[in-house]
Short mmCIF file of C-alpha atoms and ligand atoms in Angstrom, two decimals:
data_model
loop_
_atom_site.label_atom_id
_atom_site.label_comp_id
_atom_site.label_asym_id
_atom_site.label_seq_id
_atom_site.Cartn_x
_atom_site.Cartn_y
_atom_site.Cartn_z
CA MET A 329 13.69 4.70 -20.29
CA PRO A 330 11.35 8.06 -19.26
CA THR A 331 7.61 7.93 -19.32
CA PRO A 332 6.69 10.01 -22.44
CA GLY A 333 6.04 13.61 -21.03
CA LEU A 334 8.08 13.20 -18.27
CA ASP A 335 11.30 13.55 -19.99
CA GLY A 336 13.97 15.25 -18.15
CA TYR A 337 11.73 15.28 -14.97
CA VAL A 338 13.81 14.65 -11.91
CA GLU A 339 12.03 14.09 -8.68
CA PRO A 340 13.43 17.43 -6.72
CA TRP A 341 14.16 14.88 -3.57
CA ARG A 342 16.13 12.38 -5.82
CA LYS A 343 19.94 12.08 -5.10
CA PRO A 344 22.29 9.38 -6.62
CA GLU A 345 21.37 6.95 -3.70
CA HIS A 346 17.89 7.05 -4.92
CA ASP A 347 18.86 5.73 -8.48
CA ASP A 348 21.07 3.07 -6.88
CA LEU A 349 18.22 2.11 -4.94
CA ALA A 350 15.79 1.97 -7.83
CA GLU A 351 18.30 -0.04 -9.99
CA LEU A 352 18.26 -2.66 -7.23
CA ALA A 353 14.70 -2.77 -6.99
CA ARG A 354 14.21 -2.79 -10.36
CA THR A 355 16.48 -5.78 -10.77
CA PHE A 356 14.78 -7.68 -7.83
CA PHE A 357 11.31 -7.58 -9.03
CA THR A 358 12.11 -7.93 -12.90
CA LYS A 359 14.53 -10.65 -12.38
CA GLU A 360 13.60 -12.90 -9.20
CA VAL A 361 9.61 -11.99 -8.47
CA LEU A 362 8.37 -11.27 -11.98
CA PRO A 363 9.27 -14.75 -13.71
CA HIS A 364 6.68 -16.32 -11.07
CA ALA A 365 3.85 -13.83 -11.60
CA ALA A 366 1.43 -16.56 -13.04
CA ARG A 367 2.11 -18.97 -10.21
CA LEU A 368 1.80 -16.20 -7.55
CA GLU A 369 -1.56 -15.10 -9.20
CA GLN A 370 -2.92 -18.79 -8.91
CA GLN A 371 -1.71 -19.42 -5.60
CA GLY A 372 -3.37 -16.13 -4.43
CA HIS A 373 -0.53 -14.60 -2.09
CA PRO A 374 3.29 -13.89 -2.40
CA ASP A 375 6.12 -16.54 -1.63
CA ARG A 376 7.70 -16.09 1.70
CA GLU A 377 11.13 -16.46 0.02
CA HIS A 378 10.61 -13.46 -1.80
CA TYR A 379 10.23 -11.64 1.38
CA ARG A 380 13.31 -12.81 2.58
CA ARG A 381 15.14 -12.07 -0.38
CA ALA A 382 13.95 -8.69 -0.31
CA GLY A 383 15.00 -8.31 3.09
CA GLU A 384 18.37 -9.75 2.16
CA LEU A 385 18.95 -7.27 -0.60
CA GLY A 386 18.07 -4.56 2.15
CA LEU A 387 14.87 -3.58 0.01
CA LEU A 388 12.28 -3.91 3.70
CA GLY A 389 12.12 -1.32 6.21
CA LEU A 390 14.21 1.30 4.27
CA SER A 391 13.50 4.21 6.64
CA VAL A 392 13.95 1.89 9.80
CA PRO A 393 16.78 3.31 11.89
CA GLU A 394 20.10 1.17 11.08
CA GLU A 395 20.27 0.23 14.82
CA TYR A 396 17.23 -2.02 14.45
CA GLY A 397 18.65 -3.57 11.11
CA GLY A 398 16.84 -1.07 8.78
CA GLY A 399 18.23 1.28 5.91
CA GLY A 400 18.19 4.10 8.23
CA GLY A 401 16.60 6.37 5.43
CA ASP A 402 13.29 8.45 5.02
CA PHE A 403 10.14 8.46 2.98
CA THR A 404 11.88 8.96 -0.08
CA HIS A 405 13.63 5.67 -0.02
CA GLU A 406 10.42 3.71 0.44
CA ALA A 407 8.62 5.70 -2.42
CA THR A 408 11.56 4.94 -4.60
CA LEU A 409 10.94 1.30 -4.14
CA LEU A 410 7.06 1.23 -3.91
CA HIS A 411 7.37 3.22 -7.37
CA GLU A 412 9.99 0.78 -9.03
CA GLN A 413 7.27 -2.20 -7.76
CA THR A 414 4.32 -0.90 -9.76
CA LEU A 415 6.60 0.39 -12.51
CA ALA A 416 7.79 -2.99 -12.84
CA GLY A 417 4.11 -4.57 -12.81
CA GLU A 418 4.99 -6.67 -9.56
CA GLY A 419 1.81 -6.79 -7.33
CA SER A 420 2.18 -9.99 -5.17
CA LEU A 421 4.41 -8.36 -2.38
CA GLY A 422 2.58 -6.52 0.22
CA ILE A 423 5.56 -4.08 0.96
CA ALA A 424 3.43 -0.90 0.66
CA VAL A 425 1.75 -2.25 3.91
CA HIS A 426 4.87 -4.01 5.57
CA SER A 427 7.35 -1.44 5.01
CA GLY A 428 5.09 1.51 4.31
CA ILE A 429 2.94 1.42 7.39
CA VAL A 430 3.68 -1.64 9.92
CA THR A 431 7.27 -0.18 10.57
CA GLY A 432 6.01 3.08 11.26
CA TYR A 433 3.48 2.19 13.69
CA LEU A 434 6.41 0.15 15.73
CA ASN A 435 9.15 2.83 14.97
CA ASP A 436 6.93 5.86 16.20
CA TYR A 437 4.91 4.48 19.31
CA GLY A 438 7.29 1.15 20.11
CA SER A 439 9.22 1.31 23.56
CA GLU A 440 12.84 0.50 22.88
CA GLU A 441 12.08 -3.29 23.89
CA GLN A 442 9.41 -3.55 21.13
CA LYS A 443 11.56 -2.07 18.51
CA ARG A 444 14.48 -4.45 19.23
CA ARG A 445 12.00 -7.31 19.40
CA TRP A 446 9.89 -6.99 16.12
CA LEU A 447 11.73 -4.29 14.01
CA PRO A 448 14.77 -6.46 12.94
CA GLY A 449 12.49 -9.29 11.93
CA LEU A 450 10.31 -7.03 9.73
CA VAL A 451 13.70 -5.97 8.29
CA SER A 452 15.28 -9.23 7.27
CA GLY A 453 11.83 -10.59 5.87
CA GLU A 454 11.72 -13.42 8.66
CA LEU A 455 8.16 -11.62 9.75
CA VAL A 456 5.37 -10.18 7.49
CA GLY A 457 3.53 -7.51 8.55
CA ALA A 458 0.16 -6.40 8.66
CA ILE A 459 -2.41 -3.86 9.85
CA GLY A 460 -5.96 -4.61 10.92
CA MET A 461 -8.54 -1.88 11.40
CA THR A 462 -11.60 -2.61 9.25
CA GLU A 463 -14.06 -4.98 10.61
CA PRO A 464 -16.91 -6.78 8.63
CA ASP A 465 -19.40 -4.30 9.84
CA GLY A 466 -18.14 -1.19 8.53
CA GLY A 467 -14.36 0.30 7.89
CA SER A 468 -15.09 3.98 7.27
CA ASP A 469 -16.39 4.72 10.67
CA VAL A 470 -13.16 3.53 12.66
CA GLN A 471 -14.36 4.98 16.05
CA ALA A 472 -17.21 2.25 15.84
CA ILE A 473 -14.86 -0.83 16.04
CA ARG A 474 -16.11 -3.73 18.13
CA THR A 475 -12.93 -6.17 18.42
CA ARG A 476 -12.20 -5.82 22.14
CA ALA A 477 -9.21 -6.38 24.38
CA ILE A 478 -9.98 -6.63 27.77
CA ARG A 479 -7.30 -7.10 30.50
CA ASP A 480 -6.57 -10.20 32.06
CA GLY A 481 -3.48 -10.36 34.32
CA ASP A 482 -0.64 -9.98 32.26
CA ASP A 483 -2.54 -10.44 28.93
CA TYR A 484 -5.23 -9.01 27.18
CA VAL A 485 -7.91 -11.45 25.91
CA VAL A 486 -8.71 -10.21 22.34
CA ASN A 487 -12.78 -11.29 20.84
CA GLY A 488 -13.82 -10.07 17.63
CA SER A 489 -12.78 -10.26 13.71
CA LYS A 490 -11.16 -8.20 11.11
CA THR A 491 -11.64 -8.35 7.56
CA PHE A 492 -9.85 -7.48 4.11
CA ILE A 493 -6.59 -7.56 5.58
CA THR A 494 -3.75 -7.42 3.61
CA ASN A 495 -0.97 -9.47 3.98
CA GLY A 496 -3.26 -11.53 6.03
CA ILE A 497 -2.58 -15.38 4.96
CA LEU A 498 1.17 -14.72 5.50
CA ALA A 499 1.27 -12.22 8.50
CA ASP A 500 3.03 -12.86 11.55
CA LEU A 501 3.22 -9.69 13.24
CA LEU A 502 -0.41 -7.59 13.34
CA VAL A 503 -0.74 -4.16 14.35
CA LEU A 504 -4.42 -4.54 15.59
CA ALA A 505 -6.65 -1.77 16.53
CA VAL A 506 -8.78 -2.63 19.48
CA LYS A 507 -11.44 -1.33 21.93
CA THR A 508 -9.93 -1.45 25.76
CA ASP A 509 -12.86 0.68 26.59
CA THR A 510 -16.01 -0.26 24.99
CA SER A 511 -17.64 2.35 26.36
CA ALA A 512 -15.57 5.05 24.65
CA ARG A 513 -15.48 5.84 20.61
CA ALA A 514 -12.10 7.19 19.70
CA HIS A 515 -10.51 7.18 23.22
CA GLY A 516 -11.11 3.57 23.83
CA ILE A 517 -9.06 2.80 20.84
CA SER A 518 -5.75 0.99 21.50
CA MET A 519 -2.98 -0.78 19.17
CA LEU A 520 -1.81 -4.17 20.11
CA VAL A 521 0.92 -5.95 18.23
CA CYS A 522 -0.30 -9.71 17.71
CA GLU A 523 2.35 -12.31 17.19
CA LEU A 524 0.70 -14.91 14.73
CA THR A 525 3.38 -17.31 13.71
CA GLY A 526 2.18 -20.63 13.98
CA ASP A 527 -1.36 -19.40 14.36
CA PRO A 528 -1.52 -19.26 18.17
CA ALA A 529 -4.73 -20.45 20.05
CA GLY A 530 -7.63 -18.34 19.95
CA PHE A 531 -6.63 -16.87 16.48
CA ARG A 532 -7.70 -17.90 13.18
CA ARG A 533 -7.11 -17.03 9.44
CA GLY A 534 -10.42 -16.63 7.54
CA ARG A 535 -10.62 -17.64 3.80
CA ARG A 536 -8.26 -15.88 1.17
CA ILE A 537 -10.87 -13.00 0.08
CA GLU A 538 -11.18 -13.56 -3.93
CA LYS A 539 -10.89 -10.01 -5.63
CA ILE A 540 -11.31 -8.55 -9.06
CA GLY A 541 -7.75 -7.36 -9.29
CA LEU A 542 -4.43 -7.70 -7.20
CA HIS A 543 -4.62 -11.51 -7.30
CA ALA A 544 -1.37 -12.18 -6.09
CA ASN A 545 -1.71 -10.50 -2.76
CA ASP A 546 -3.31 -12.12 -0.07
CA THR A 547 -6.13 -10.41 1.62
CA ALA A 548 -7.90 -12.30 4.49
CA GLU A 549 -10.64 -12.41 7.10
CA LEU A 550 -9.10 -12.81 10.59
CA PHE A 551 -10.93 -14.03 14.10
CA PHE A 552 -9.88 -13.75 17.58
CA ASP A 553 -11.73 -15.84 20.16
CA ASP A 554 -10.29 -15.48 23.65
CA PHE A 555 -6.86 -14.93 21.92
CA ARG A 556 -4.29 -14.01 24.77
CA VAL A 557 -1.70 -10.94 23.94
CA PRO A 558 0.76 -9.95 26.28
CA ALA A 559 -0.13 -6.76 27.73
CA ALA A 560 3.84 -5.66 26.96
CA ASN A 561 2.42 -5.74 23.32
CA LEU A 562 0.56 -2.68 23.72
CA LEU A 563 1.67 0.14 21.82
CA GLY A 564 2.22 3.27 23.46
CA THR A 565 -0.80 4.07 25.93
CA GLU A 566 -4.22 2.42 26.56
CA GLY A 567 -6.66 4.72 24.60
CA SER A 568 -4.13 6.35 22.01
CA GLY A 569 -4.69 4.05 19.33
CA PHE A 570 -7.04 6.34 17.14
CA ILE A 571 -4.56 9.09 17.66
CA GLN A 572 -1.65 7.09 16.24
CA MET A 573 -4.07 5.59 13.57
CA MET A 574 -4.64 9.52 12.66
CA ARG A 575 -1.04 10.30 12.58
CA GLN A 576 -0.07 7.42 10.39
CA LEU A 577 -2.94 7.25 7.74
CA PRO A 578 -1.38 10.58 5.95
CA GLN A 579 1.75 8.23 5.02
CA GLU A 580 -0.43 5.48 4.30
CA ARG A 581 -2.44 7.69 1.90
CA LEU A 582 0.93 8.88 0.45
CA VAL A 583 1.61 5.37 -0.14
CA ILE A 584 -1.12 4.66 -2.19
CA GLY A 585 -0.29 7.89 -4.19
CA VAL A 586 3.14 6.74 -4.80
CA GLY A 587 1.56 3.59 -6.42
CA ALA A 588 -1.19 5.58 -8.38
CA VAL A 589 1.22 8.08 -10.08
CA ALA A 590 3.72 5.02 -10.80
CA ALA A 591 0.53 2.84 -12.53
CA MET A 592 0.01 6.15 -14.52
CA GLN A 593 3.80 6.30 -15.80
CA ARG A 594 3.16 2.74 -16.69
CA ALA A 595 -0.26 3.01 -18.26
CA VAL A 596 1.00 5.79 -20.26
CA GLU A 597 4.39 3.90 -21.49
CA LEU A 598 2.59 1.05 -22.54
CA ALA A 599 -0.14 2.66 -24.49
CA THR A 600 2.26 5.29 -26.42
CA ALA A 601 4.56 2.03 -27.30
CA TYR A 602 1.68 0.33 -28.35
CA ALA A 603 -0.26 3.39 -30.35
CA LYS A 604 3.57 3.58 -32.39
CA GLU A 605 3.33 0.01 -33.44
CA ARG A 606 -0.53 -0.97 -34.07
CA VAL A 607 -1.65 0.00 -37.49
CA ALA A 608 -5.23 0.86 -38.37
CA PHE A 609 -6.39 2.40 -41.73
CA GLY A 610 -2.86 2.25 -43.28
CA LYS A 611 -1.23 4.39 -40.08
CA PRO A 612 0.11 3.74 -37.19
CA LEU A 613 -2.96 4.55 -34.09
CA ILE A 614 -0.56 7.47 -32.99
CA GLY A 615 -0.83 9.03 -36.52
CA HIS A 616 -4.55 9.27 -35.87
CA GLN A 617 -5.36 12.61 -33.94
CA ASN A 618 -7.62 11.01 -31.63
CA THR A 619 -4.80 8.66 -30.04
CA ARG A 620 -2.41 11.58 -29.96
CA MET A 621 -4.85 13.87 -28.24
CA VAL A 622 -5.60 11.27 -25.54
CA LEU A 623 -1.85 10.31 -25.06
CA ALA A 624 -1.09 14.31 -24.68
CA GLU A 625 -3.86 14.51 -21.79
CA VAL A 626 -2.91 11.30 -20.12
CA ALA A 627 0.89 12.41 -20.30
CA THR A 628 -0.26 15.59 -18.87
CA ARG A 629 -2.27 14.64 -16.23
CA THR A 630 0.52 12.41 -15.16
CA ARG A 631 3.30 14.79 -15.32
CA VAL A 632 0.84 17.36 -12.94
CA SER A 633 0.01 14.44 -10.71
CA ARG A 634 3.86 13.69 -10.31
CA ALA A 635 4.61 17.01 -9.51
CA PHE A 636 1.88 17.38 -6.77
CA LEU A 637 2.97 13.77 -5.09
CA ASP A 638 6.65 15.16 -5.07
CA ASP A 639 5.54 18.30 -3.19
CA CYS A 640 3.68 15.99 -0.50
CA ILE A 641 6.83 13.50 -0.41
CA GLN A 642 8.86 16.42 0.73
CA ARG A 643 6.21 18.20 2.94
CA HIS A 644 6.18 14.51 4.51
CA ALA A 645 9.93 14.13 4.65
CA ARG A 646 9.75 17.58 6.56
CA GLY A 647 7.26 16.08 8.57
CA GLU A 648 4.74 18.74 7.45
CA LEU A 649 2.40 16.86 5.66
CA ASP A 650 -1.25 17.35 7.21
CA VAL A 651 -4.39 15.00 7.06
CA ALA A 652 -5.89 17.43 4.42
CA THR A 653 -3.21 17.84 1.83
CA ALA A 654 -2.46 13.83 2.37
CA ALA A 655 -6.06 13.35 1.55
CA MET A 656 -6.20 15.24 -1.42
CA ALA A 657 -3.12 13.45 -2.88
CA LYS A 658 -5.09 10.03 -2.12
CA LEU A 659 -8.28 11.33 -3.77
CA TYR A 660 -6.50 13.07 -6.65
CA LEU A 661 -3.76 10.63 -7.39
CA THR A 662 -6.36 7.57 -7.53
CA GLU A 663 -9.10 9.42 -9.51
CA GLY A 664 -6.20 10.18 -12.09
CA GLN A 665 -5.15 6.66 -11.93
CA CYS A 666 -8.14 5.01 -12.69
CA GLU A 667 -9.10 7.75 -15.43
CA VAL A 668 -5.53 7.17 -17.00
CA VAL A 669 -5.35 3.41 -17.11
CA ASP A 670 -8.86 3.38 -18.63
CA ARG A 671 -8.40 5.62 -21.32
CA CYS A 672 -4.69 4.06 -22.19
CA LEU A 673 -6.70 0.83 -22.17
CA GLN A 674 -8.94 2.05 -24.59
CA ILE A 675 -6.03 2.41 -26.97
CA PHE A 676 -5.67 -1.35 -27.00
CA GLY A 677 -8.84 -1.92 -28.44
CA GLY A 678 -10.26 -5.35 -28.05
CA TYR A 679 -6.47 -6.58 -26.57
CA GLY A 680 -6.80 -3.90 -23.73
CA TYR A 681 -9.72 -6.25 -22.32
CA THR A 682 -7.81 -9.48 -22.72
CA THR A 683 -5.50 -10.60 -19.67
CA GLU A 684 -2.83 -10.90 -22.19
CA TYR A 685 -1.97 -7.74 -21.71
CA PRO A 686 -0.88 -6.03 -18.69
CA ILE A 687 -3.16 -2.69 -19.36
CA ALA A 688 -6.33 -5.08 -18.36
CA LYS A 689 -4.63 -6.36 -15.14
CA MET A 690 -3.91 -2.70 -14.24
CA TYR A 691 -7.50 -1.68 -14.90
CA ALA A 692 -8.68 -4.38 -12.62
CA ASP A 693 -5.88 -3.29 -10.03
CA ALA A 694 -6.29 0.27 -9.96
CA ARG A 695 -10.17 0.19 -8.94
CA VAL A 696 -9.33 -0.51 -5.28
CA GLN A 697 -7.06 2.43 -4.74
CA LYS A 698 -10.27 4.83 -4.42
CA ILE A 699 -11.42 2.24 -1.80
CA TYR A 700 -8.89 1.45 0.93
CA GLY A 701 -6.66 3.28 3.04
CA GLY A 702 -10.20 5.39 3.56
CA THR A 703 -12.42 5.49 0.99
CA ASN A 704 -12.12 8.67 -1.44
CA GLU A 705 -15.58 9.94 0.00
CA ILE A 706 -14.06 10.00 3.21
CA MET A 707 -11.04 11.85 1.70
CA LYS A 708 -13.45 14.59 0.52
CA GLU A 709 -15.08 14.83 4.04
CA LEU A 710 -11.51 15.55 5.54
CA ILE A 711 -10.37 18.02 3.00
CA SER A 712 -13.96 19.75 3.58
CA ARG A 713 -13.06 20.25 7.20
CA VAL A 714 -10.33 22.58 6.33
CA LEU A 715 -12.38 24.40 4.18
C1 FAD B 1190 -7.90 -5.19 -1.28
C2 FAD B 1190 -8.17 -4.35 -0.04
C3 FAD B 1190 -6.89 -4.52 0.77
C4 FAD B 1190 -7.46 -3.71 2.18
N1 FAD B 1190 -6.43 -3.56 3.25
C5 FAD B 1190 -6.78 -3.38 4.80
C6 FAD B 1190 -5.98 -3.65 5.43
O1 FAD B 1190 -4.55 -4.03 5.18
N2 FAD B 1190 -6.15 -3.41 6.69
C7 FAD B 1190 -7.37 -2.38 6.92
O2 FAD B 1190 -7.81 -2.20 8.08
N3 FAD B 1190 -8.37 -2.50 5.51
C8 FAD B 1190 -8.12 -2.83 4.70
N4 FAD B 1190 -8.90 -2.56 3.86
C9 FAD B 1190 -10.51 -2.17 4.15
C10 FAD B 1190 -10.83 -0.78 3.53
O3 FAD B 1190 -9.90 0.21 4.02
C11 FAD B 1190 -11.94 -0.74 3.68
O4 FAD B 1190 -12.51 -1.44 2.71
C12 FAD B 1190 -12.54 0.82 3.46
O5 FAD B 1190 -11.81 1.61 4.45
C13 FAD B 1190 -13.99 0.87 3.54
O6 FAD B 1190 -14.57 0.28 4.55
P1 FAD B 1190 -15.77 -0.56 4.09
O7 FAD B 1190 -15.48 -1.42 3.14
O8 FAD B 1190 -16.00 -1.06 5.50
O9 FAD B 1190 -16.94 0.30 3.40
P2 FAD B 1190 -18.28 1.21 4.20
O10 FAD B 1190 -17.41 2.07 5.71
O11 FAD B 1190 -19.42 0.44 4.83
O12 FAD B 1190 -18.71 2.19 3.05
C14 FAD B 1190 -19.19 1.76 2.02
C15 FAD B 1190 -19.57 2.97 1.12
O13 FAD B 1190 -20.13 4.14 1.60
C16 FAD B 1190 -19.42 5.25 1.84
N5 FAD B 1190 -19.44 6.05 2.95
C17 FAD B 1190 -19.41 5.54 4.23
N6 FAD B 1190 -19.43 6.20 5.23
C18 FAD B 1190 -19.45 7.72 4.73
C19 FAD B 1190 -19.91 9.28 5.10
N7 FAD B 1190 -19.48 9.66 6.21
N8 FAD B 1190 -20.05 10.04 3.91
C20 FAD B 1190 -20.01 9.66 2.81
N9 FAD B 1190 -19.93 8.28 2.14
C21 FAD B 1190 -19.64 7.58 3.37
C22 FAD B 1190 -17.74 4.70 1.59
O14 FAD B 1190 -17.26 5.90 0.90
C23 FAD B 1190 -18.23 3.53 0.81
O15 FAD B 1190 -18.65 4.18 -0.73
C24 FAD B 1190 -8.90 -3.38 2.39
C25 FAD B 1190 -9.81 -3.44 1.57
C26 FAD B 1190 -9.45 -4.28 0.33
C27 FAD B 1190 -10.65 -4.07 -0.65
#
């Protein structure tokens, strides 16, 4: 069913294969994962089995080349999957990080041997991926990270800690930002791939961080205490980590934008349906002019956002998404998500504030979109640099 206000809108990049993928993803999320939603929220992390099942269905690593087991598609396929996940209301699986970020680092900077070693496991769901940049002392100033990796023979010895790491409780493979030259800022950063299965010596997972939303997805602190990582796990060359991150962050921000627009669509759908059912002063809410005006405004905001997002997706598929435009997408779409969800919640009255109604969960889940992936203040800094 199309979102009210988006009738007849077809993403300009959409082909029949995206429709098939969307249907497969929708069925998986609604029939196989959502029935466990309450339990997953309680346990605070997804089921490993659901990653494996997603892999079995071919839903992980959609843009990973086929020679490494992937779907051989591009970002439009990843976007289709992530859109369906949010639209379905599924929030446990950290696919946005696993497929939307981690496979990108390996694919773009991994050696042939590294790709063959790790990509098939991420695609099958045997391995769960995570990305570790943020540290307790600060996330916005990435150049100031303090986790260090000192070369010792054939290994790096890693000391330090990371926080707020999505998928951190289950992660088997962590792309970790470290300082290999502690005297330098940007040029001292390198990316190391850490194999975490079985919690090897020198590595410890901290507590699962309790959040106000996204309860079914794990966020954790990670500690490294003389943790040895083979030097062969370095991505690219020493000192190229900052450039690698800057090149990957536009996609990360677009991934966030995809979720934002899907959430707006879902909020408009839920609020419109509710406004047609709920009666106040002898007529459905939608019979009151203010309700119609609010719905008209959020539907318009959603449609304009959709068009901007699709422009960004097309630019990215052509390899032309620049840092400032990606920052604009992250800023505008997440601000829009928070506003649209808030206004839609209002239509539900008191019920909108109860956990019985999905709009309440969407409200809590939305807030972090303005924070992670680089805060929206940092997005404005990035945009201002091209003015
Ligand atoms: C649920 C969740 C999941 C996350 N997942 C991951 C993950 O998987 N991997 C990962 O590495 N990180 C992850 N993060 C971390 C996230 O990216 C950081 O929280 C974020 O980058 C901000 O860093 P900080 O929290 O240290 O805030 P700070 O950097 O301390 O910033 C605090 C405030 O100051 C503002 N500020 C800072 N510098 C400036 C400036 N120059 N100008 C104006 N304002 C400024 C910020 O905008 C913010 O409002 C996650 C966070 C959350 C909450």
